[in-house]
JSON list of C-alpha atoms in Angstrom, two decimals:
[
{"chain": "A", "resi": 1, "resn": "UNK", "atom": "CA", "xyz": [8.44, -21.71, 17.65]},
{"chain": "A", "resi": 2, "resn": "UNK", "atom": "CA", "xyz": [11.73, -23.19, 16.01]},
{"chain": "A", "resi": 3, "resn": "UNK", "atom": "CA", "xyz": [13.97, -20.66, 14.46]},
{"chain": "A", "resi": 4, "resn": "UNK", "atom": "CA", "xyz": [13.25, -20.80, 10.71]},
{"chain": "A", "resi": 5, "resn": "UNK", "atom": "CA", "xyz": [14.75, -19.15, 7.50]},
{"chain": "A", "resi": 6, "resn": "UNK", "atom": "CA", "xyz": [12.67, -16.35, 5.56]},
{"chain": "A", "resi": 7, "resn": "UNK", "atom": "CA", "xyz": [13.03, -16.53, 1.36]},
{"chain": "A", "resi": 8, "resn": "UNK", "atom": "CA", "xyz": [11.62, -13.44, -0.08]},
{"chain": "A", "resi": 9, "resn": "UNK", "atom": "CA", "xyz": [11.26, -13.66, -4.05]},
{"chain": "A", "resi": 10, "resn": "UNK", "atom": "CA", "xyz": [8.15, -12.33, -6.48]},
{"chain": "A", "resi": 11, "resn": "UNK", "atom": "CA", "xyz": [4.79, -13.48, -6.78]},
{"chain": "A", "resi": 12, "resn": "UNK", "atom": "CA", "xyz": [4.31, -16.30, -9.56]},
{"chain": "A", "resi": 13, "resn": "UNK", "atom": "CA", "xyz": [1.59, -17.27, -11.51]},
{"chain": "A", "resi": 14, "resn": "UNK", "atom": "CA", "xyz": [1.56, -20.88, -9.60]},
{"chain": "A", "resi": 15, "resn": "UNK", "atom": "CA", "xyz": [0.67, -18.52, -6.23]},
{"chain": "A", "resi": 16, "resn": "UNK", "atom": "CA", "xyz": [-2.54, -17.42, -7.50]},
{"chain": "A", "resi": 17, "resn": "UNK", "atom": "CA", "xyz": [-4.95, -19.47, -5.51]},
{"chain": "A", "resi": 18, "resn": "UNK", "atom": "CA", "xyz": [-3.00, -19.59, -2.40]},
{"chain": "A", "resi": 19, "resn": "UNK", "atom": "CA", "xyz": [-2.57, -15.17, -2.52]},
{"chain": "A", "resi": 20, "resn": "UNK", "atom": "CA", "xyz": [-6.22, -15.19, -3.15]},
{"chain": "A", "resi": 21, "resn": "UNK", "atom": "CA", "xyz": [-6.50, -17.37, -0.18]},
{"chain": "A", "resi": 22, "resn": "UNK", "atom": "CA", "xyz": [-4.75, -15.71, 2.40]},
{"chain": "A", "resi": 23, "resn": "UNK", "atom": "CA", "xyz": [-6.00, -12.52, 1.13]},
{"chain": "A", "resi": 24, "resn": "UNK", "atom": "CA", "xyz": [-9.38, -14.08, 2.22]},
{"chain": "A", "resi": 25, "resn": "UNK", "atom": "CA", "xyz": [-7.90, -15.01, 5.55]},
{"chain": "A", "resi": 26, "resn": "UNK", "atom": "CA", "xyz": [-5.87, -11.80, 6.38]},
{"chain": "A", "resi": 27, "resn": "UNK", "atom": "CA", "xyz": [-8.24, -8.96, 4.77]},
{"chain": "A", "resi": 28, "resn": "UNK", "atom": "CA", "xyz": [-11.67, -7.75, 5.28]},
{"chain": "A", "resi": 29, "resn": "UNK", "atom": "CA", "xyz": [-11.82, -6.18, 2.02]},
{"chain": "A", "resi": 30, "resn": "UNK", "atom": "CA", "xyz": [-12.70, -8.99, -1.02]},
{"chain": "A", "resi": 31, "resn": "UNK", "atom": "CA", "xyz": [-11.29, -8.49, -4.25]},
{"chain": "A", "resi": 32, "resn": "UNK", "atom": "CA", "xyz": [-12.58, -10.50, -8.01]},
{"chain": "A", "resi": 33, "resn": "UNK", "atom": "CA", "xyz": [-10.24, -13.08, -9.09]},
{"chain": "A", "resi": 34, "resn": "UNK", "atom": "CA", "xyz": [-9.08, -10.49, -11.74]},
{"chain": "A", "resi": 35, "resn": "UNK", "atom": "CA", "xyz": [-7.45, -9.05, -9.27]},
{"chain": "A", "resi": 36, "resn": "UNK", "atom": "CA", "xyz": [-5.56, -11.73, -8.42]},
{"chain": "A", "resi": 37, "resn": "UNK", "atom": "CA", "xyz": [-4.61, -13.00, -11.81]},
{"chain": "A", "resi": 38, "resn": "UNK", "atom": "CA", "xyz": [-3.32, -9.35, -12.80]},
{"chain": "A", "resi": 39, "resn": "UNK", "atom": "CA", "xyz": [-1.22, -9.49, -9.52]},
{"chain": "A", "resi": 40, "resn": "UNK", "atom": "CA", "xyz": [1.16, -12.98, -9.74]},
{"chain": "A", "resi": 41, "resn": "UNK", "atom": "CA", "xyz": [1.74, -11.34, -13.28]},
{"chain": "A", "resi": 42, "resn": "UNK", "atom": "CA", "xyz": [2.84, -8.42, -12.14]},
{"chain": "A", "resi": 43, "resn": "UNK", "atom": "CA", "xyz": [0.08, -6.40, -13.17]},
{"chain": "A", "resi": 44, "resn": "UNK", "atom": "CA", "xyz": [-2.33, -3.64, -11.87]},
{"chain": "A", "resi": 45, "resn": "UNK", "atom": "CA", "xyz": [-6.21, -4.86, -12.97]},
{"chain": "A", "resi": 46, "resn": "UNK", "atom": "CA", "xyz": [-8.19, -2.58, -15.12]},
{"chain": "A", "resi": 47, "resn": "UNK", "atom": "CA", "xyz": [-4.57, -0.51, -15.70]},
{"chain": "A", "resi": 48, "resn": "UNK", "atom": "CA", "xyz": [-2.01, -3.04, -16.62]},
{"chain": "A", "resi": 49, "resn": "UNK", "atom": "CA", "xyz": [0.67, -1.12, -15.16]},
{"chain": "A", "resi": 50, "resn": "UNK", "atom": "CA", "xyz": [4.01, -2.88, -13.29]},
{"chain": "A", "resi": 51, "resn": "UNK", "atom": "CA", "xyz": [3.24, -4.06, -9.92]},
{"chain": "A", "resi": 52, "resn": "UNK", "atom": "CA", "xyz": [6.14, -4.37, -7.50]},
{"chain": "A", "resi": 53, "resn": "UNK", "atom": "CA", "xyz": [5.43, -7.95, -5.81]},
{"chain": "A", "resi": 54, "resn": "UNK", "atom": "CA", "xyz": [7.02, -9.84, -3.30]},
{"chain": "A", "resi": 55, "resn": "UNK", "atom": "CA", "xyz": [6.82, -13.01, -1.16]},
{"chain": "A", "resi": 56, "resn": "UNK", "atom": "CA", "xyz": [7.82, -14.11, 2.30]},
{"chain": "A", "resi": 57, "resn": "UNK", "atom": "CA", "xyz": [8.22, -17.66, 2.40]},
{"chain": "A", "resi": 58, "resn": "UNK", "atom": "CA", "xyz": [9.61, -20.55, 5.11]},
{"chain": "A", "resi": 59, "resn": "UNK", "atom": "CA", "xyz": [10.13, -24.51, 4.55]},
{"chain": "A", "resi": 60, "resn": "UNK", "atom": "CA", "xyz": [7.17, -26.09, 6.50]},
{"chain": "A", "resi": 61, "resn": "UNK", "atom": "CA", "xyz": [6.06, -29.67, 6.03]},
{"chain": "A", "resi": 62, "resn": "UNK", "atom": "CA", "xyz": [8.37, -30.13, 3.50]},
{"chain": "A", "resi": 63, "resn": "UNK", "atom": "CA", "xyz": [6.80, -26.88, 1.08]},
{"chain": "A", "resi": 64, "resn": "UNK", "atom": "CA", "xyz": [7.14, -23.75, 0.77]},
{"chain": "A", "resi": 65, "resn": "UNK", "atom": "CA", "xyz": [4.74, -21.84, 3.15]},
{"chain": "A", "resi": 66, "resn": "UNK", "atom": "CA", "xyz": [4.05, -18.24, 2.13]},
{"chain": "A", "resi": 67, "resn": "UNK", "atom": "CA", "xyz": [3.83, -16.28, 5.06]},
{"chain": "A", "resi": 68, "resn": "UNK", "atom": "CA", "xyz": [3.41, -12.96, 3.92]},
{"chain": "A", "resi": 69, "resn": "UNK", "atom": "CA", "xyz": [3.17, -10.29, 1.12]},
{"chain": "A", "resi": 70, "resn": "UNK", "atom": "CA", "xyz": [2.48, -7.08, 0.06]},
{"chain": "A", "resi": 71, "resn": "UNK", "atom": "CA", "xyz": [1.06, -5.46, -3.00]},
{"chain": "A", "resi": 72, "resn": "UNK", "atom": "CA", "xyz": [2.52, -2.14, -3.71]},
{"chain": "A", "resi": 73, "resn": "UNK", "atom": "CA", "xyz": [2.46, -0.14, -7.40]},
{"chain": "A", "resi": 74, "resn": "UNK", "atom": "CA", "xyz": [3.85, 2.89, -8.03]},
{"chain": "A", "resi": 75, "resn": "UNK", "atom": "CA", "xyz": [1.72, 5.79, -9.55]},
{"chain": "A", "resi": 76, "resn": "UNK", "atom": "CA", "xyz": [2.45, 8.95, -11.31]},
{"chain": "A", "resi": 77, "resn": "UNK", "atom": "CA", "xyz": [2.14, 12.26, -13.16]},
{"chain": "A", "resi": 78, "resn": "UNK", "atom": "CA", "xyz": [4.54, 14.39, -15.64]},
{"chain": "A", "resi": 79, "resn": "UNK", "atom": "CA", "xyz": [6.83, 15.46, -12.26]},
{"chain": "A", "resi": 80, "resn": "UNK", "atom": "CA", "xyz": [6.05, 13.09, -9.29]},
{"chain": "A", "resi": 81, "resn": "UNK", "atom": "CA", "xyz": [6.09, 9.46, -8.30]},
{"chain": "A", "resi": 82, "resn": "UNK", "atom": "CA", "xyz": [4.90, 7.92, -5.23]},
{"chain": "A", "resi": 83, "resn": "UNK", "atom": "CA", "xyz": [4.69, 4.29, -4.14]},
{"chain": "A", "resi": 84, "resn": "UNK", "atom": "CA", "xyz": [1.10, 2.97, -2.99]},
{"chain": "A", "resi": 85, "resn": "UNK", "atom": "CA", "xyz": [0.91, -0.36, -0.79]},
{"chain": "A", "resi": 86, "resn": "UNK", "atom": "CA", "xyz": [-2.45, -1.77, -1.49]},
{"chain": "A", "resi": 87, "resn": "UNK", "atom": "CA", "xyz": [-1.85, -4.68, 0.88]},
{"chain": "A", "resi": 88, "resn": "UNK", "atom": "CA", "xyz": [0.87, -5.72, 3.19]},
{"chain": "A", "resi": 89, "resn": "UNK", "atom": "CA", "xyz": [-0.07, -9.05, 5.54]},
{"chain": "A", "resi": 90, "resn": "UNK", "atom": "CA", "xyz": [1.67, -11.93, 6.97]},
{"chain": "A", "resi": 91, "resn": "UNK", "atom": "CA", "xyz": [0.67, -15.07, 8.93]},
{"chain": "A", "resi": 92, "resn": "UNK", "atom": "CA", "xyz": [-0.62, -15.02, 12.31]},
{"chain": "A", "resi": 93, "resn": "UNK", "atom": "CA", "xyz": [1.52, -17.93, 13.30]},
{"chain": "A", "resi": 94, "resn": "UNK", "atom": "CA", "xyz": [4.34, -16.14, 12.17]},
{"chain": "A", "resi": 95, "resn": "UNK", "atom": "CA", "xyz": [3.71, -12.25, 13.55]},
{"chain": "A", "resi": 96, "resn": "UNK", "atom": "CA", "xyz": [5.79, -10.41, 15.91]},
{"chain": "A", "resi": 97, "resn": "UNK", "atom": "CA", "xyz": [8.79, -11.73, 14.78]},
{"chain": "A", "resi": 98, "resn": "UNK", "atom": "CA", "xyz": [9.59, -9.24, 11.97]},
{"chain": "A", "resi": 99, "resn": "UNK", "atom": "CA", "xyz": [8.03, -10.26, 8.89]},
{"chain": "A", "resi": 100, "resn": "UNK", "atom": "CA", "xyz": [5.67, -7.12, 8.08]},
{"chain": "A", "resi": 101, "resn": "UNK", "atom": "CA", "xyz": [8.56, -4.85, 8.87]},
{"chain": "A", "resi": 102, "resn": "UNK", "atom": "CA", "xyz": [11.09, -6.24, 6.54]},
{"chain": "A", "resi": 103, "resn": "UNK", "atom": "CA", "xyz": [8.46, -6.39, 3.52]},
{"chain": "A", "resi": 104, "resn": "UNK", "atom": "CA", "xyz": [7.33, -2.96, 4.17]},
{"chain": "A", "resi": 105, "resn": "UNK", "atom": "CA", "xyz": [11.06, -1.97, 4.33]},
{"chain": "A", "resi": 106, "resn": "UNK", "atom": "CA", "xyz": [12.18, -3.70, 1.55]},
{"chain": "A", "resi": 107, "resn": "UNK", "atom": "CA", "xyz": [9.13, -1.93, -0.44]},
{"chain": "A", "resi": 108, "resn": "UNK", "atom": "CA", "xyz": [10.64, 1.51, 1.07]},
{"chain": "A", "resi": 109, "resn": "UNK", "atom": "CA", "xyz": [13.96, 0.13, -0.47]},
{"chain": "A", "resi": 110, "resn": "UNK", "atom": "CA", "xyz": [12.66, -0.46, -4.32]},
{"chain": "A", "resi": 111, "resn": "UNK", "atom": "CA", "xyz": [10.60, 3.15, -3.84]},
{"chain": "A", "resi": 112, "resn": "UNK", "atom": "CA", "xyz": [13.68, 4.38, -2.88]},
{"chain": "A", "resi": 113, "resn": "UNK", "atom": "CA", "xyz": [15.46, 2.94, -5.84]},
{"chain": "A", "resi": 114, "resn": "UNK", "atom": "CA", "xyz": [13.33, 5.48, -8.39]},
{"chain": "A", "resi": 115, "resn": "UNK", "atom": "CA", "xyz": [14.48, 8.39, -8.96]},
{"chain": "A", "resi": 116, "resn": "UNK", "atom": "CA", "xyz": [11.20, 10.45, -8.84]},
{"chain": "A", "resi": 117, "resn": "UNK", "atom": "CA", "xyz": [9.84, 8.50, -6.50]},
{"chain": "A", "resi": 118, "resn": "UNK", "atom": "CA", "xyz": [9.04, 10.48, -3.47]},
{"chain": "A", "resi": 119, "resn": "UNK", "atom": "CA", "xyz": [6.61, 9.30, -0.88]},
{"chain": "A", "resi": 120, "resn": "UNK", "atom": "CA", "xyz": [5.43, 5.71, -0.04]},
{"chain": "A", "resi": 121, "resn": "UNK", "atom": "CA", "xyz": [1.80, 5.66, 1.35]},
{"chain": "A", "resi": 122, "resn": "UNK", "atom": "CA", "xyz": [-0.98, 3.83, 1.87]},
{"chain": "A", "resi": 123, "resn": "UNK", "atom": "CA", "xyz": [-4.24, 3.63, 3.45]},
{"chain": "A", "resi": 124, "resn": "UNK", "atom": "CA", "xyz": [-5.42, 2.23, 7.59]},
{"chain": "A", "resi": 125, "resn": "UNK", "atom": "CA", "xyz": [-8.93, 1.46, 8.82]},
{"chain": "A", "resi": 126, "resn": "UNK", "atom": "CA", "xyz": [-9.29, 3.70, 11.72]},
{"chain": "A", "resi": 127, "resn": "UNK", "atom": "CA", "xyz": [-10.15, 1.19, 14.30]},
{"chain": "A", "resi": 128, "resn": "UNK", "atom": "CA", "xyz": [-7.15, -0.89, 13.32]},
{"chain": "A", "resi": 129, "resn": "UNK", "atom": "CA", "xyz": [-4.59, 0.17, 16.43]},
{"chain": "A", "resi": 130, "resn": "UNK", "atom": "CA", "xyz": [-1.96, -2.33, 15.56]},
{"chain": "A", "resi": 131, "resn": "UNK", "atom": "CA", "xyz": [-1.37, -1.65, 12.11]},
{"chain": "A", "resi": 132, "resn": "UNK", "atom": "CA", "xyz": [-1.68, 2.25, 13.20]},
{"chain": "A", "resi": 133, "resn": "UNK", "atom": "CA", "xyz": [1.56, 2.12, 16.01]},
{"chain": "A", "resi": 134, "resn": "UNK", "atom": "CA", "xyz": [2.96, -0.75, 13.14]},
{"chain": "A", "resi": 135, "resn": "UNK", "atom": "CA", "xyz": [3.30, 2.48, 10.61]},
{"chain": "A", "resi": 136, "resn": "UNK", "atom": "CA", "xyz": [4.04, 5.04, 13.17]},
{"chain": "A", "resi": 137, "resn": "UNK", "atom": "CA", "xyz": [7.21, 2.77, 14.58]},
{"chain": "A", "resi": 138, "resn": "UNK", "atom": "CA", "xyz": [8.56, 2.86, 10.66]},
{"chain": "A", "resi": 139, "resn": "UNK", "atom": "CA", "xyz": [8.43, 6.48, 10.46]},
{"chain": "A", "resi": 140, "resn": "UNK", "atom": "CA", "xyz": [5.00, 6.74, 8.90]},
{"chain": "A", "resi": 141, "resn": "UNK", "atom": "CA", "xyz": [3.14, 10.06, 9.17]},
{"chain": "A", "resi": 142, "resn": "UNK", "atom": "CA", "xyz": [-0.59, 10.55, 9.23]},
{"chain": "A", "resi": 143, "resn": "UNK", "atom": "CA", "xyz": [-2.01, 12.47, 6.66]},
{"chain": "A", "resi": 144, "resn": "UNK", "atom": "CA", "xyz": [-5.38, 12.94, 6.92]},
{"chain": "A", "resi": 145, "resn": "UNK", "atom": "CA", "xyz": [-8.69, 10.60, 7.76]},
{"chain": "A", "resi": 146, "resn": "UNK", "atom": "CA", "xyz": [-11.41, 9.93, 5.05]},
{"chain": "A", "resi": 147, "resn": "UNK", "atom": "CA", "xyz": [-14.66, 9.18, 5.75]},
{"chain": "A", "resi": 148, "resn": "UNK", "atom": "CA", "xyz": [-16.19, 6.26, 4.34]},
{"chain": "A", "resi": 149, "resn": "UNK", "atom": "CA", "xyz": [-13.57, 5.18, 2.54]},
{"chain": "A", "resi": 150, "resn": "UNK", "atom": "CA", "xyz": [-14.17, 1.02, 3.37]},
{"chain": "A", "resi": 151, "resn": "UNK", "atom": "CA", "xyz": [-17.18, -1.28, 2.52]},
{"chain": "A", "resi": 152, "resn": "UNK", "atom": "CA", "xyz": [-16.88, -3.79, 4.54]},
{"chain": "A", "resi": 153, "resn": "UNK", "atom": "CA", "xyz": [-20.10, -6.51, 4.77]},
{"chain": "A", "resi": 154, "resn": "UNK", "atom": "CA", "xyz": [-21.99, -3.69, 3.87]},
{"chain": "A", "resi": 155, "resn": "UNK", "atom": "CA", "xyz": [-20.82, -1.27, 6.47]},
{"chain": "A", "resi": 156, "resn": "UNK", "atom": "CA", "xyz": [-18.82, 2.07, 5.81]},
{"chain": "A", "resi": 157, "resn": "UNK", "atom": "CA", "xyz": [-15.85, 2.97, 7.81]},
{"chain": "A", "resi": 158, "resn": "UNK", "atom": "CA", "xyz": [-13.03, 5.83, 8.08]},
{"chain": "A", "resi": 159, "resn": "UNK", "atom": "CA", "xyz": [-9.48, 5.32, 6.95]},
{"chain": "A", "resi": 160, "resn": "UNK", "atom": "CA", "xyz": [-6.26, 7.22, 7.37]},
{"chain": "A", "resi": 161, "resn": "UNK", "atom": "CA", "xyz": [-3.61, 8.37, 4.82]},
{"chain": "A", "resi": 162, "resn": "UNK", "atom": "CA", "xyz": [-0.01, 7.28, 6.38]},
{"chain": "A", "resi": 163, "resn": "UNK", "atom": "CA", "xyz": [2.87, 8.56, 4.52]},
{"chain": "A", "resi": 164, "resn": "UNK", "atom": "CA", "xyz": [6.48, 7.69, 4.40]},
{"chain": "A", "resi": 165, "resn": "UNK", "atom": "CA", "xyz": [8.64, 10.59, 2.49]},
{"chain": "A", "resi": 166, "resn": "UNK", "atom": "CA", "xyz": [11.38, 9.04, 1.03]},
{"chain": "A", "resi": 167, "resn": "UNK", "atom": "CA", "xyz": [14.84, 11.29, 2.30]},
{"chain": "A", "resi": 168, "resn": "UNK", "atom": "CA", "xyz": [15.14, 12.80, -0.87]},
{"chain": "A", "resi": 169, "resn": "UNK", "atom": "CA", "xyz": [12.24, 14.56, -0.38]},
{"chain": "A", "resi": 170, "resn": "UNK", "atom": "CA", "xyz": [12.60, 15.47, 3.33]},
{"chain": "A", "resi": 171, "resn": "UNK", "atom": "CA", "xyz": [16.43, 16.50, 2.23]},
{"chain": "A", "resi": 172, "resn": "UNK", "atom": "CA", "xyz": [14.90, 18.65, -0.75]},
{"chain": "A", "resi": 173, "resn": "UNK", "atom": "CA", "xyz": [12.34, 20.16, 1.60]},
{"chain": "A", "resi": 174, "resn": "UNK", "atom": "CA", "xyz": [14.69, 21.15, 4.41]},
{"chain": "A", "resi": 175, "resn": "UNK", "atom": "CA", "xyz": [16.70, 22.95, 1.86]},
{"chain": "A", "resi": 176, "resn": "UNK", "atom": "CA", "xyz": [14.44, 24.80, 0.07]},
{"chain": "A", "resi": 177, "resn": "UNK", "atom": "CA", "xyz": [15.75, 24.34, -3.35]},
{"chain": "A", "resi": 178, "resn": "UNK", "atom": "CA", "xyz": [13.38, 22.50, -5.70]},
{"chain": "A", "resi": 179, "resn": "UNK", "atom": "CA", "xyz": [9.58, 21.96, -6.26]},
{"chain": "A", "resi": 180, "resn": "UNK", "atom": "CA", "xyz": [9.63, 18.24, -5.81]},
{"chain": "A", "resi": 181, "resn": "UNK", "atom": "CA", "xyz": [8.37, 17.80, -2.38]},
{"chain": "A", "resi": 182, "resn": "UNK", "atom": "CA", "xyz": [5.47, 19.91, -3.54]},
{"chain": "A", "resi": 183, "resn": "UNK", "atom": "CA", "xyz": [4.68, 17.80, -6.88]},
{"chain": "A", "resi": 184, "resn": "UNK", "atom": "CA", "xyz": [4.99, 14.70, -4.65]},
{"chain": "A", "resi": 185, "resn": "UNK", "atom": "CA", "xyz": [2.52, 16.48, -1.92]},
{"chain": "A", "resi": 186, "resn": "UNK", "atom": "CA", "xyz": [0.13, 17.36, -5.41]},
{"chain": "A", "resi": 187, "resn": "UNK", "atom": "CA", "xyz": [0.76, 13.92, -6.84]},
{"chain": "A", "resi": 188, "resn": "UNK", "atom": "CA", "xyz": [-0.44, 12.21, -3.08]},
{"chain": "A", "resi": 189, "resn": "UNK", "atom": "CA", "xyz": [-3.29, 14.42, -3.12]},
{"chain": "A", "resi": 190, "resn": "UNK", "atom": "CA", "xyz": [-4.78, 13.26, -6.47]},
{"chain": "A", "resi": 191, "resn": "UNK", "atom": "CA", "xyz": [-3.85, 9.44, -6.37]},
{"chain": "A", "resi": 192, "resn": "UNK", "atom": "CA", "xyz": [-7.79, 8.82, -4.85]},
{"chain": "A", "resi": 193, "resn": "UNK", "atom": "CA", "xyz": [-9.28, 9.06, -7.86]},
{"chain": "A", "resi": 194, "resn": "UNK", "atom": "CA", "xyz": [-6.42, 8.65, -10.39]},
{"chain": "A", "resi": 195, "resn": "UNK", "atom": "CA", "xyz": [-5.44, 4.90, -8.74]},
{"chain": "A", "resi": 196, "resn": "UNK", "atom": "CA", "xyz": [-9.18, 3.95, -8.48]},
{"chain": "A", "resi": 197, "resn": "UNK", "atom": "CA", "xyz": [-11.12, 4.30, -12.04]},
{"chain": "A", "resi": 198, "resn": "UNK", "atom": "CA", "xyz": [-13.81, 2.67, -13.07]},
{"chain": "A", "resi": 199, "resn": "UNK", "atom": "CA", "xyz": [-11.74, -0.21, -14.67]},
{"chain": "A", "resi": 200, "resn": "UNK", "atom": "CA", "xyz": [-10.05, -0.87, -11.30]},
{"chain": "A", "resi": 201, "resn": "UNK", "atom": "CA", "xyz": [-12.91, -0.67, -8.95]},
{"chain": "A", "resi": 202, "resn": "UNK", "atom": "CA", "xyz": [-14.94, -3.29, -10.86]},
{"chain": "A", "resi": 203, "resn": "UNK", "atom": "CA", "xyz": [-12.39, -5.57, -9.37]},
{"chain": "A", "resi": 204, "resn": "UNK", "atom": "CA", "xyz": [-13.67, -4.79, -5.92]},
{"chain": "A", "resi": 205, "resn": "UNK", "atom": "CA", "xyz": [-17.06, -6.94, -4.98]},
{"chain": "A", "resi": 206, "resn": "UNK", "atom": "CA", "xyz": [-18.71, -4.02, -2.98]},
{"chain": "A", "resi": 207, "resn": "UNK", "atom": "CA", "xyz": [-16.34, -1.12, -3.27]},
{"chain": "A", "resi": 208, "resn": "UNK", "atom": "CA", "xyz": [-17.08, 2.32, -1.42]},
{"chain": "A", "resi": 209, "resn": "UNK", "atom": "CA", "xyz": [-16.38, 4.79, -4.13]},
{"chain": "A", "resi": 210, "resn": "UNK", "atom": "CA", "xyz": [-15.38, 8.04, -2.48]},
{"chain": "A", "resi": 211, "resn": "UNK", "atom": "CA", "xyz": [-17.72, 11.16, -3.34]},
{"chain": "A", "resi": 212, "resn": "UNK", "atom": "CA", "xyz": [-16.15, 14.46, -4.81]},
{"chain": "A", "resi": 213, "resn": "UNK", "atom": "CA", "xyz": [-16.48, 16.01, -1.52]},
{"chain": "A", "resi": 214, "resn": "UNK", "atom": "CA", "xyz": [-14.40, 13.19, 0.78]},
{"chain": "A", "resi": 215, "resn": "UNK", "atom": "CA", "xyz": [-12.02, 13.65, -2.42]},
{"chain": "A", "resi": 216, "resn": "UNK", "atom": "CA", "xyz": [-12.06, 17.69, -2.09]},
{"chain": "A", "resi": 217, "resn": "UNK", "atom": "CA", "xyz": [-11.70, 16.90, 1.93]},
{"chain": "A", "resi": 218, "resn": "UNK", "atom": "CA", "xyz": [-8.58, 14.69, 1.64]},
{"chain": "A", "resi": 219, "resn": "UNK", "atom": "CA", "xyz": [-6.92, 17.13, -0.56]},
{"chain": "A", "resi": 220, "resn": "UNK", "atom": "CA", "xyz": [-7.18, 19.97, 1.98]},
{"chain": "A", "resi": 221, "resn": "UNK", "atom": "CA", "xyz": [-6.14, 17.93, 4.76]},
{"chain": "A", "resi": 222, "resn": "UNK", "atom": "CA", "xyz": [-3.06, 16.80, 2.85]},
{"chain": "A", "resi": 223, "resn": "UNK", "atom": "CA", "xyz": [-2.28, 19.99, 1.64]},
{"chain": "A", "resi": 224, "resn": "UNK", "atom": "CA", "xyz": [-2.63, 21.59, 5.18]},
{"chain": "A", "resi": 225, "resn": "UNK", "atom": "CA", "xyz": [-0.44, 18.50, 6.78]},
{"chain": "A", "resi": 226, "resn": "UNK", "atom": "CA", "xyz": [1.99, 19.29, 4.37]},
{"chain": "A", "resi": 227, "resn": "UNK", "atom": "CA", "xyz": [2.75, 22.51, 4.50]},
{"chain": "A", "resi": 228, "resn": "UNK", "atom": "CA", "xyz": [2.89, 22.76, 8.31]},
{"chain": "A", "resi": 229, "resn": "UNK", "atom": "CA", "xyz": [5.65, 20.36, 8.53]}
]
């Protein structure tokens, strides 16, 4: 392939059927159109709070081609802040060649622009082995595995939690001095069911709702993660 030039800018409302389309090309999981008209405004569905977009983009047949995005929103309580990527995808004609890595960094880069922001994280399908090493080779730790946590053409399948502490936390931690790292750690282990209500799961077409159990389950294992480290 030819070398090219990468724009990155935010999503616009003009995107909107050419996200949802790649969204149905890159990811098993299908989401309403409300989902996708919240997004290109900025916009979480069913919460309305800010979401942090961006595209990658190249010149190809004289248009702009997007060729990859993510779709991370930040979510909170009264002492914590952590970054959640929903999405993060790019082209298959234009993988391997460093596209994922510097959206998912420059996502790292606006978490690590907020000042309680602590931890970016996110969610894997287990059986996905190249996203897995993808997230391990930028520093992401594995938190935990839920069960069930996918429905996929009416199937159910496992995910991991992969987390990215942000080095205010991991400089906090190694010194012993605050309670942040431990609000974050609470404020990662609660996100399931705060960043999903009902409002924002209608805008999944066959969600799988996690039970109180597989919520009580990925608590523990985040807690116990945590405090071994």
């Amino acid at each position: 392939m030819a070398a090219f030039e990468v724009h990155f800018r935010p999503m616009r409302v003009s995107d909107l059927e050419e996200v949802r389309a790649l969204h149905e090309e890159w990811f098993p999981v299908r989401y309403s159109y409300s989902f996708y008209d919240a997004a290109v405004r900025e916009r979480m569905v069913g919460t309305n709070e800010p979401l942090f977009t961006l595209i990658a983009e190249v010149d190809e047949d004289d248009r702009r081609r997007i060729i990859g995005l993510p779709a991370p929103l930040f979510v909170e309580n009264e002492t914590s802040r952590v970054m959640y990527v929903l999405t993060l995808g790019s082209h298959a004609r234009y993988r391997r060649r460093g596209i994922a890595r510097e959206l998912l960094q420059r996502c790292i880069a606006r978490a690590e622009a907020e000042p309680a922001c602590g931890a970016v994280y996110l969610h894997v399908i287990t059986h996905n082995d190249v996203a897995i090493q993808f997230y391990k080779s930028n520093d992401f730790e594995c938190l935990g595995e839920i069960s069930d946590y996918y429905r996929i053409d009416g199937s159910l399948y496992n995910c991991f939690i992969y987390a990215y502490y942000l080095p205010r936390a991991k400089i906090v931690t190694s010194m012993m001095t605050s309670t942040a790292p431990r609000a974050t750690r609470r404020l990662l282990s609660s996100t399931l069911s705060s960043l999903f209500p009902a409002a924002l799961r209608s805008c999944f077409r066959s969600p799988a709702v996690p039970s109180k159990q597989q919520q009580q389950q990925q608590q523990q294992q985040i807690t116990a993660t945590s405090e071994a480290a």
